[in-house]
Short mmCIF file of C-alpha atoms and ligand atoms in Angstrom, two decimals:
data_model
loop_
_atom_site.label_atom_id
_atom_site.label_comp_id
_atom_site.label_asym_id
_atom_site.label_seq_id
_atom_site.Cartn_x
_atom_site.Cartn_y
_atom_site.Cartn_z
CA UNK A 1 -63.00 82.25 111.15
CA UNK A 2 -63.31 79.70 108.37
CA UNK A 3 -60.35 79.54 105.98
CA UNK A 4 -59.03 77.37 103.15
CA UNK A 5 -55.45 76.51 104.03
CA UNK A 6 -52.97 75.14 101.52
CA UNK A 7 -50.23 73.20 103.29
CA UNK A 8 -48.50 71.84 100.19
CA UNK A 9 -49.26 71.04 96.56
CA UNK A 10 -52.71 69.37 96.39
CA UNK A 11 -53.27 69.64 100.17
CA UNK A 12 -56.10 72.05 100.84
CA UNK A 13 -58.28 71.99 103.96
CA UNK A 14 -61.18 74.23 104.87
CA UNK A 15 -61.22 74.63 108.65
CA UNK A 16 -61.80 76.95 111.59
CA UNK A 17 -58.78 79.00 112.59
CA UNK A 18 -58.37 82.00 114.87
CA UNK A 19 -59.44 85.31 113.33
CA UNK A 20 -56.25 87.35 112.95
CA UNK A 21 -56.02 90.66 114.82
CA UNK A 22 -56.24 93.95 112.93
CA UNK A 23 -52.64 95.07 112.28
CA UNK A 24 -51.26 98.41 113.49
CA UNK A 25 -51.96 101.04 110.87
CA UNK A 26 -53.86 98.50 108.76
CA UNK A 27 -57.27 96.94 108.32
CA UNK A 28 -59.20 93.79 109.06
CA UNK A 29 -61.44 93.12 106.08
CA UNK A 30 -64.44 90.80 106.12
CA UNK A 31 -64.24 89.04 102.77
CA UNK A 32 -67.32 89.19 100.54
CA UNK A 33 -65.97 87.88 97.22
CA UNK A 34 -62.75 86.32 96.04
CA UNK A 35 -62.46 85.13 92.47
CA UNK A 36 -60.35 82.16 91.48
CA UNK A 37 -57.46 82.77 89.12
CA UNK A 38 -55.72 80.24 86.88
CA UNK A 39 -52.68 80.96 89.05
CA UNK A 40 -54.62 79.73 92.13
CA UNK A 41 -55.44 76.48 90.33
CA UNK A 42 -51.81 76.12 89.32
CA UNK A 43 -50.57 76.89 92.85
CA UNK A 44 -53.04 74.39 94.28
CA UNK A 45 -51.73 71.64 92.02
CA UNK A 46 -48.03 72.37 91.74
CA UNK A 47 -46.96 75.42 93.78
CA UNK A 48 -45.54 78.67 92.40
CA UNK A 49 -42.35 80.75 92.50
CA UNK A 50 -43.63 83.31 95.03
CA UNK A 51 -45.73 80.94 97.17
CA UNK A 52 -44.84 80.13 100.81
CA UNK A 53 -46.70 77.42 102.87
CA UNK A 54 -48.93 77.11 104.78
CA UNK A 55 -50.96 79.71 102.94
CA UNK A 56 -54.48 81.00 102.46
CA UNK A 57 -54.67 81.62 98.71
CA UNK A 58 -56.78 84.26 96.95
CA UNK A 59 -55.50 87.53 95.52
CA UNK A 60 -58.65 88.79 93.76
CA UNK A 61 -60.76 89.87 96.71
CA UNK A 62 -63.10 92.53 98.01
CA UNK A 63 -64.98 92.97 101.25
CA UNK A 64 -66.09 95.23 104.06
CA UNK A 65 -63.78 96.89 106.59
CA UNK A 66 -64.48 95.15 109.92
CA UNK A 67 -61.85 97.02 111.91
CA UNK A 68 -59.59 99.93 111.02
CA UNK A 69 -56.36 100.94 112.72
CA UNK A 70 -55.28 103.35 109.98
CA UNK A 71 -53.47 106.32 111.48
CA UNK A 72 -55.27 108.99 109.51
CA UNK A 73 -58.71 107.37 109.75
CA UNK A 74 -58.72 106.89 105.98
CA UNK A 75 -61.00 103.87 106.30
CA UNK A 76 -63.84 103.11 108.65
CA UNK A 77 -65.70 99.94 109.60
CA UNK A 78 -68.40 99.33 107.01
CA UNK A 79 -66.42 100.71 104.06
CA UNK A 80 -66.68 98.51 100.95
CA UNK A 81 -63.17 97.92 99.67
CA UNK A 82 -61.20 96.13 97.00
CA UNK A 83 -57.54 95.44 97.73
CA UNK A 84 -54.67 95.27 95.22
CA UNK A 85 -52.71 92.05 95.78
CA UNK A 86 -49.19 93.47 95.58
CA UNK A 87 -47.69 95.35 98.52
CA UNK A 88 -44.59 97.27 97.45
CA UNK A 89 -41.99 98.56 99.93
CA UNK A 90 -42.55 102.16 98.80
CA UNK A 91 -38.86 103.03 99.00
CA UNK A 92 -36.96 101.11 96.30
CA UNK A 93 -36.29 102.58 92.83
CA UNK A 94 -39.13 100.53 91.27
CA UNK A 95 -41.68 101.70 93.85
CA UNK A 96 -40.51 105.31 93.51
CA UNK A 97 -41.10 105.08 89.78
CA UNK A 98 -44.61 103.79 90.40
CA UNK A 99 -43.73 100.29 89.17
CA UNK A 100 -44.47 98.69 92.54
CA UNK A 101 -45.23 95.34 90.88
CA UNK A 102 -41.47 95.15 90.17
CA UNK A 103 -40.49 95.83 93.80
CA UNK A 104 -37.87 93.28 94.89
CA UNK A 105 -39.37 93.31 98.40
CA UNK A 106 -42.97 92.92 97.23
CA UNK A 107 -45.47 91.03 99.36
CA UNK A 108 -48.48 89.49 97.60
CA UNK A 109 -51.79 88.42 99.12
CA UNK A 110 -52.37 84.74 98.49
CA UNK A 111 -48.66 84.15 97.83
CA UNK A 112 -46.63 85.31 100.83
CA UNK A 113 -49.44 87.08 102.74
CA UNK A 114 -52.69 85.28 103.57
CA UNK A 115 -55.35 86.04 100.98
CA UNK A 116 -59.08 86.08 100.33
CA UNK A 117 -60.13 82.43 100.62
CA UNK A 118 -61.00 83.08 104.27
CA UNK A 119 -63.72 84.96 106.09
CA UNK A 120 -61.28 87.72 107.09
CA UNK A 121 -58.11 89.16 105.59
CA UNK A 122 -55.60 91.37 107.39
CA UNK A 123 -54.37 94.27 105.29
CA UNK A 124 -51.03 95.65 106.53
CA UNK A 125 -50.29 99.34 106.85
CA UNK A 126 -47.89 99.21 103.89
CA UNK A 127 -50.79 98.28 101.61
CA UNK A 128 -52.93 101.17 102.89
CA UNK A 129 -50.09 103.71 102.56
CA UNK A 130 -49.16 102.41 99.12
CA UNK A 131 -52.65 103.10 97.78
CA UNK A 132 -53.56 99.43 97.53
CA UNK A 133 -56.95 99.75 99.22
CA UNK A 134 -59.80 101.21 97.17
CA UNK A 135 -63.33 102.21 98.09
CA UNK A 136 -65.77 100.36 95.85
CA UNK A 137 -68.10 102.87 94.18
CA UNK A 138 -71.81 102.44 94.81
CA UNK A 139 -73.53 100.25 92.25
CA UNK A 140 -70.52 97.98 91.77
CA UNK A 141 -70.89 94.54 93.34
CA UNK A 142 -68.20 92.83 95.40
CA UNK A 143 -67.74 90.10 92.79
CA UNK A 144 -67.28 92.65 90.01
CA UNK A 145 -64.87 94.72 92.12
CA UNK A 146 -62.77 91.61 92.79
CA UNK A 147 -62.13 91.43 89.03
CA UNK A 148 -60.21 94.71 89.19
CA UNK A 149 -57.09 92.62 89.83
CA UNK A 150 -57.07 90.58 86.59
CA UNK A 151 -58.09 93.72 84.68
CA UNK A 152 -55.20 95.65 86.26
CA UNK A 153 -52.82 92.94 85.02
CA UNK A 154 -54.24 93.38 81.51
CA UNK A 155 -53.81 97.16 81.80
CA UNK A 156 -50.18 96.55 82.69
CA UNK A 157 -49.67 94.15 79.76
CA UNK A 158 -51.23 96.59 77.29
CA UNK A 159 -49.24 99.49 78.65
CA UNK A 160 -46.10 97.43 78.05
CA UNK A 161 -47.26 96.53 74.54
CA UNK A 162 -48.24 100.13 73.82
CA UNK A 163 -51.64 99.56 72.21
CA UNK A 164 -52.76 102.65 70.32
CA UNK A 165 -55.59 103.70 68.03
CA UNK A 166 -55.85 101.81 64.75
CA UNK A 167 -53.87 98.76 65.87
CA UNK A 168 -54.69 95.25 64.72
CA UNK A 169 -54.43 93.10 67.84
CA UNK A 170 -54.13 89.32 67.98
CA UNK A 171 -55.05 87.73 71.30
CA UNK A 172 -54.16 84.11 71.95
CA UNK A 173 -56.64 82.53 74.35
CA UNK A 174 -60.32 83.35 74.93
CA UNK A 175 -60.30 82.64 78.67
CA UNK A 176 -61.26 85.39 81.13
CA UNK A 177 -58.00 87.31 80.63
CA UNK A 178 -58.16 86.99 76.85
CA UNK A 179 -61.67 88.46 76.95
CA UNK A 180 -60.61 91.27 79.31
CA UNK A 181 -57.69 92.01 77.00
CA UNK A 182 -60.04 92.24 74.03
CA UNK A 183 -62.36 94.71 75.76
CA UNK A 184 -59.51 96.81 76.98
CA UNK A 185 -57.82 96.85 73.57
CA UNK A 186 -61.08 98.11 72.06
CA UNK A 187 -61.25 100.85 74.66
CA UNK A 188 -57.71 101.85 73.72
CA UNK A 189 -58.79 102.24 70.13
CA UNK A 190 -57.74 98.96 68.52
CA UNK A 191 -59.25 98.86 65.04
CA UNK A 192 -59.29 95.08 64.54
CA UNK A 193 -59.20 92.41 67.21
CA UNK A 194 -58.58 88.74 66.43
CA UNK A 195 -58.92 86.18 69.20
CA UNK A 196 -57.71 82.58 68.87
CA UNK A 197 -58.92 79.62 70.92
CA UNK A 198 -58.97 75.84 70.74
CA UNK A 199 -61.39 74.77 73.49
CA UNK A 200 -64.96 74.26 72.26
CA UNK A 201 -66.61 75.79 75.34
CA UNK A 202 -64.41 78.88 75.15
CA UNK A 203 -65.08 79.27 71.43
CA UNK A 204 -68.74 79.47 72.42
CA UNK A 205 -68.15 82.35 74.84
CA UNK A 206 -65.52 84.05 72.65
CA UNK A 207 -68.20 86.38 71.27
CA UNK A 208 -67.98 88.19 74.63
CA UNK A 209 -64.67 89.59 73.34
CA UNK A 210 -66.47 91.66 70.74
CA UNK A 211 -63.68 90.78 68.31
CA UNK A 212 -63.79 91.20 64.52
CA UNK A 213 -62.70 87.62 64.14
CA UNK A 214 -62.69 84.50 66.30
CA UNK A 215 -60.04 82.04 65.16
CA UNK A 216 -60.98 78.40 65.75
CA UNK A 217 -57.61 76.74 66.20
CA UNK A 218 -59.11 73.32 65.45
CA UNK A 219 -59.75 74.26 61.83
CA UNK A 220 -57.94 77.53 61.13
CA UNK A 221 -54.35 78.69 61.14
CA UNK A 222 -53.50 81.77 63.18
CA UNK A 223 -50.84 82.74 60.65
CA UNK A 224 -53.21 82.63 57.68
CA UNK A 225 -55.97 84.55 59.42
CA UNK A 226 -53.52 87.14 60.76
CA UNK A 227 -52.23 87.70 57.23
CA UNK A 228 -55.71 87.84 55.72
CA UNK A 229 -57.09 90.22 58.36
CA UNK A 230 -54.15 92.62 58.09
CA UNK A 231 -53.99 92.74 54.31
CA UNK A 232 -50.72 90.80 54.39
CA UNK A 233 -49.01 93.42 56.56
CA UNK A 234 -49.00 91.49 59.82
CA UNK A 235 -50.57 92.39 63.15
CA UNK A 236 -49.42 95.30 65.31
CA UNK A 237 -49.77 93.62 68.68
CA UNK A 238 -49.85 90.03 69.93
CA UNK A 239 -51.03 89.35 73.49
CA UNK A 240 -50.41 85.91 74.94
CA UNK A 241 -53.20 84.81 77.27
CA UNK A 242 -52.81 81.06 76.90
CA UNK A 243 -50.76 78.16 78.23
CA UNK A 244 -48.95 77.18 75.06
CA UNK A 245 -47.50 79.30 72.30
CA UNK A 246 -44.90 78.92 69.55
CA UNK A 247 -43.07 82.21 70.05
CA UNK A 248 -40.77 81.83 67.08
CA UNK A 249 -43.57 81.59 64.52
CA UNK A 250 -45.69 84.20 66.31
CA UNK A 251 -42.91 86.74 65.95
CA UNK A 252 -43.17 86.36 62.17
CA UNK A 253 -46.82 87.47 62.30
CA UNK A 254 -45.90 90.94 63.53
CA UNK A 255 -45.99 93.93 61.21
CA UNK A 256 -43.02 96.33 61.21
CA UNK A 257 -43.05 98.11 64.57
CA UNK A 258 -45.05 95.24 66.06
CA UNK A 259 -45.12 94.39 69.77
CA UNK A 260 -45.61 91.08 71.52
CA UNK A 261 -46.55 90.86 75.19
CA UNK A 262 -45.80 87.65 77.08
CA UNK A 263 -48.70 88.13 79.45
CA UNK A 264 -48.93 84.51 80.55
CA UNK A 265 -46.04 82.42 81.76
CA UNK A 266 -45.23 79.40 79.61
CA UNK A 267 -44.31 75.89 80.74
CA UNK A 268 -40.54 75.49 81.09
CA UNK A 269 -40.24 73.24 78.01
CA UNK A 270 -41.73 75.85 75.65
CA UNK A 271 -40.27 78.90 77.42
CA UNK A 272 -36.76 78.45 76.03
CA UNK A 273 -36.77 79.43 72.37
CA UNK A 274 -34.42 80.62 69.67
CA UNK A 275 -35.55 83.86 68.06
CA UNK A 276 -34.40 85.56 64.87
CA UNK A 277 -32.61 88.69 66.11
CA UNK A 278 -32.47 90.14 62.62
CA UNK A 279 -36.23 89.90 62.25
CA UNK A 280 -36.50 91.98 65.44
CA UNK A 281 -33.84 94.37 64.10
CA UNK A 282 -35.19 95.01 60.61
CA UNK A 283 -38.86 95.09 61.55
CA UNK A 284 -38.23 97.08 64.75
CA UNK A 285 -40.16 94.58 66.85
CA UNK A 286 -40.54 94.66 70.64
CA UNK A 287 -41.10 91.78 73.01
CA UNK A 288 -42.24 92.59 76.51
CA UNK A 289 -43.24 90.71 79.62
CA UNK A 290 -46.00 91.54 82.12
CA UNK A 291 -46.53 90.15 85.60
CA UNK A 292 -49.32 91.51 87.78
CA UNK A 293 -50.16 95.19 87.95
CA UNK A 294 -49.36 98.25 90.03
CA UNK A 295 -51.52 99.78 92.74
CA UNK A 296 -52.28 102.65 90.35
CA UNK A 297 -53.33 100.24 87.58
CA UNK A 298 -55.51 98.42 90.09
CA UNK A 299 -57.23 101.71 90.95
CA UNK A 300 -57.70 102.50 87.26
CA UNK A 301 -59.11 99.02 86.63
CA UNK A 302 -61.69 99.36 89.41
CA UNK A 303 -62.68 102.71 87.91
CA UNK A 304 -63.13 101.13 84.45
CA UNK A 305 -65.40 98.48 85.95
CA UNK A 306 -67.37 100.90 88.13
CA UNK A 307 -67.95 103.33 85.27
CA UNK A 308 -69.28 100.51 83.10
CA UNK A 309 -66.62 101.02 80.43
CA UNK A 310 -65.49 97.45 80.99
CA UNK A 311 -68.41 95.15 81.75
CA UNK A 312 -67.19 92.13 83.69
CA UNK A 313 -70.52 90.74 84.88
CA UNK A 314 -70.82 88.06 82.19
CA UNK A 315 -67.32 86.75 82.86
CA UNK A 316 -68.45 85.19 86.14
CA UNK A 317 -69.82 81.78 85.22
CA UNK A 318 -69.75 80.02 88.57
CA UNK A 319 -70.42 81.08 92.16
CA UNK A 320 -69.43 78.86 95.08
CA UNK A 321 -69.18 78.89 98.87
CA UNK A 322 -65.83 78.64 100.66
CA UNK A 323 -66.60 74.98 101.48
CA UNK A 324 -66.75 74.30 97.74
CA UNK A 325 -63.37 75.85 96.98
CA UNK A 326 -61.84 72.52 95.94
CA UNK A 327 -64.45 72.21 93.21
CA UNK A 328 -63.89 75.86 92.24
CA UNK A 329 -60.17 75.26 91.79
CA UNK A 330 -60.81 72.10 89.75
CA UNK A 331 -63.35 73.97 87.61
CA UNK A 332 -60.80 76.71 86.95
CA UNK A 333 -58.05 74.19 86.24
CA UNK A 334 -60.30 72.30 83.80
CA UNK A 335 -60.99 75.61 82.00
CA UNK A 336 -64.62 74.63 81.89
CA UNK A 337 -66.23 78.04 82.10
CA UNK A 338 -64.78 81.51 82.62
CA UNK A 339 -64.42 82.96 86.12
CA UNK A 340 -65.43 81.17 89.32
CA UNK A 341 -65.99 83.30 92.41
CA UNK A 342 -66.14 82.36 96.07
CA UNK A 343 -68.96 84.30 97.72
CA UNK A 344 -69.23 84.86 101.45
ZN1 ZN B 1 -55.17 86.62 89.31
ZN1 ZN B 2 -40.21 98.61 96.50
#
């Protein structure tokens, strides 16, 4: 099969390798779509905490079952499937609580298991048993189904931040995840959504968020707009979907009872901050993290896409072949458009 192999930071080769055998109790999936994540671009350039080399990247994939060795015959060749990237152990306290994305023994496609930037992916039994493999409903395309993964991460972030009806939500970043966050927040009943962005091309597509207000960071101040749009009260929720953020001043924009979700990781130099503990105390603020999503959230995300409640079709702005993956990763890293997808 043809695969894109990363042997070290910046070293990516597309070449023929042996097609892996179908694992016992698992599946061999013929990849049909694998979207490129900002994390892939970052891993390609500089590596990542959970990444082991040599590796086939790609954790947002869907395809067709080519071979099935599942014990209960749950899947058959020809089934259209989308696969959640995280594979929990199923036995630890986190997995038992359904928080399999926090499993200390987690395996992740494209990080420590080979992922979707190859013509075939092997899906181990643990993924099948853990509910990580989902049938794609009819009418949903492979490229749309592959976006269940980023949407599941947003579901996780918003569950942590506890978005409820009537909330004013401030989203930092109008990239693909910022836009998904906006749509999801609306679905959860957010009354006002503000989305802030600096890049000109992403300001142009920010209307896809369906927000009440797009904040142009080149000419407007987030703090002033947040105050104005909330009648001076502050916003209820802040979702970080950007590469840079001044956490200390953002905290001051929260209304009493406000929640901030650190959805994106920050560069080391801006990650260490001093926060006013008394502000958190008196205003009863919460700060939460979010990293990936659970198998159940992945299932729910696919359902949201398939039912049309979250329309992801316009988020895909570039389609490439596996041979063009280098360009796809550069495109994603340059933040030129929204989502790029490798199609097979
Ligand atoms: Zn991703
Ligand atoms: Zn576990």
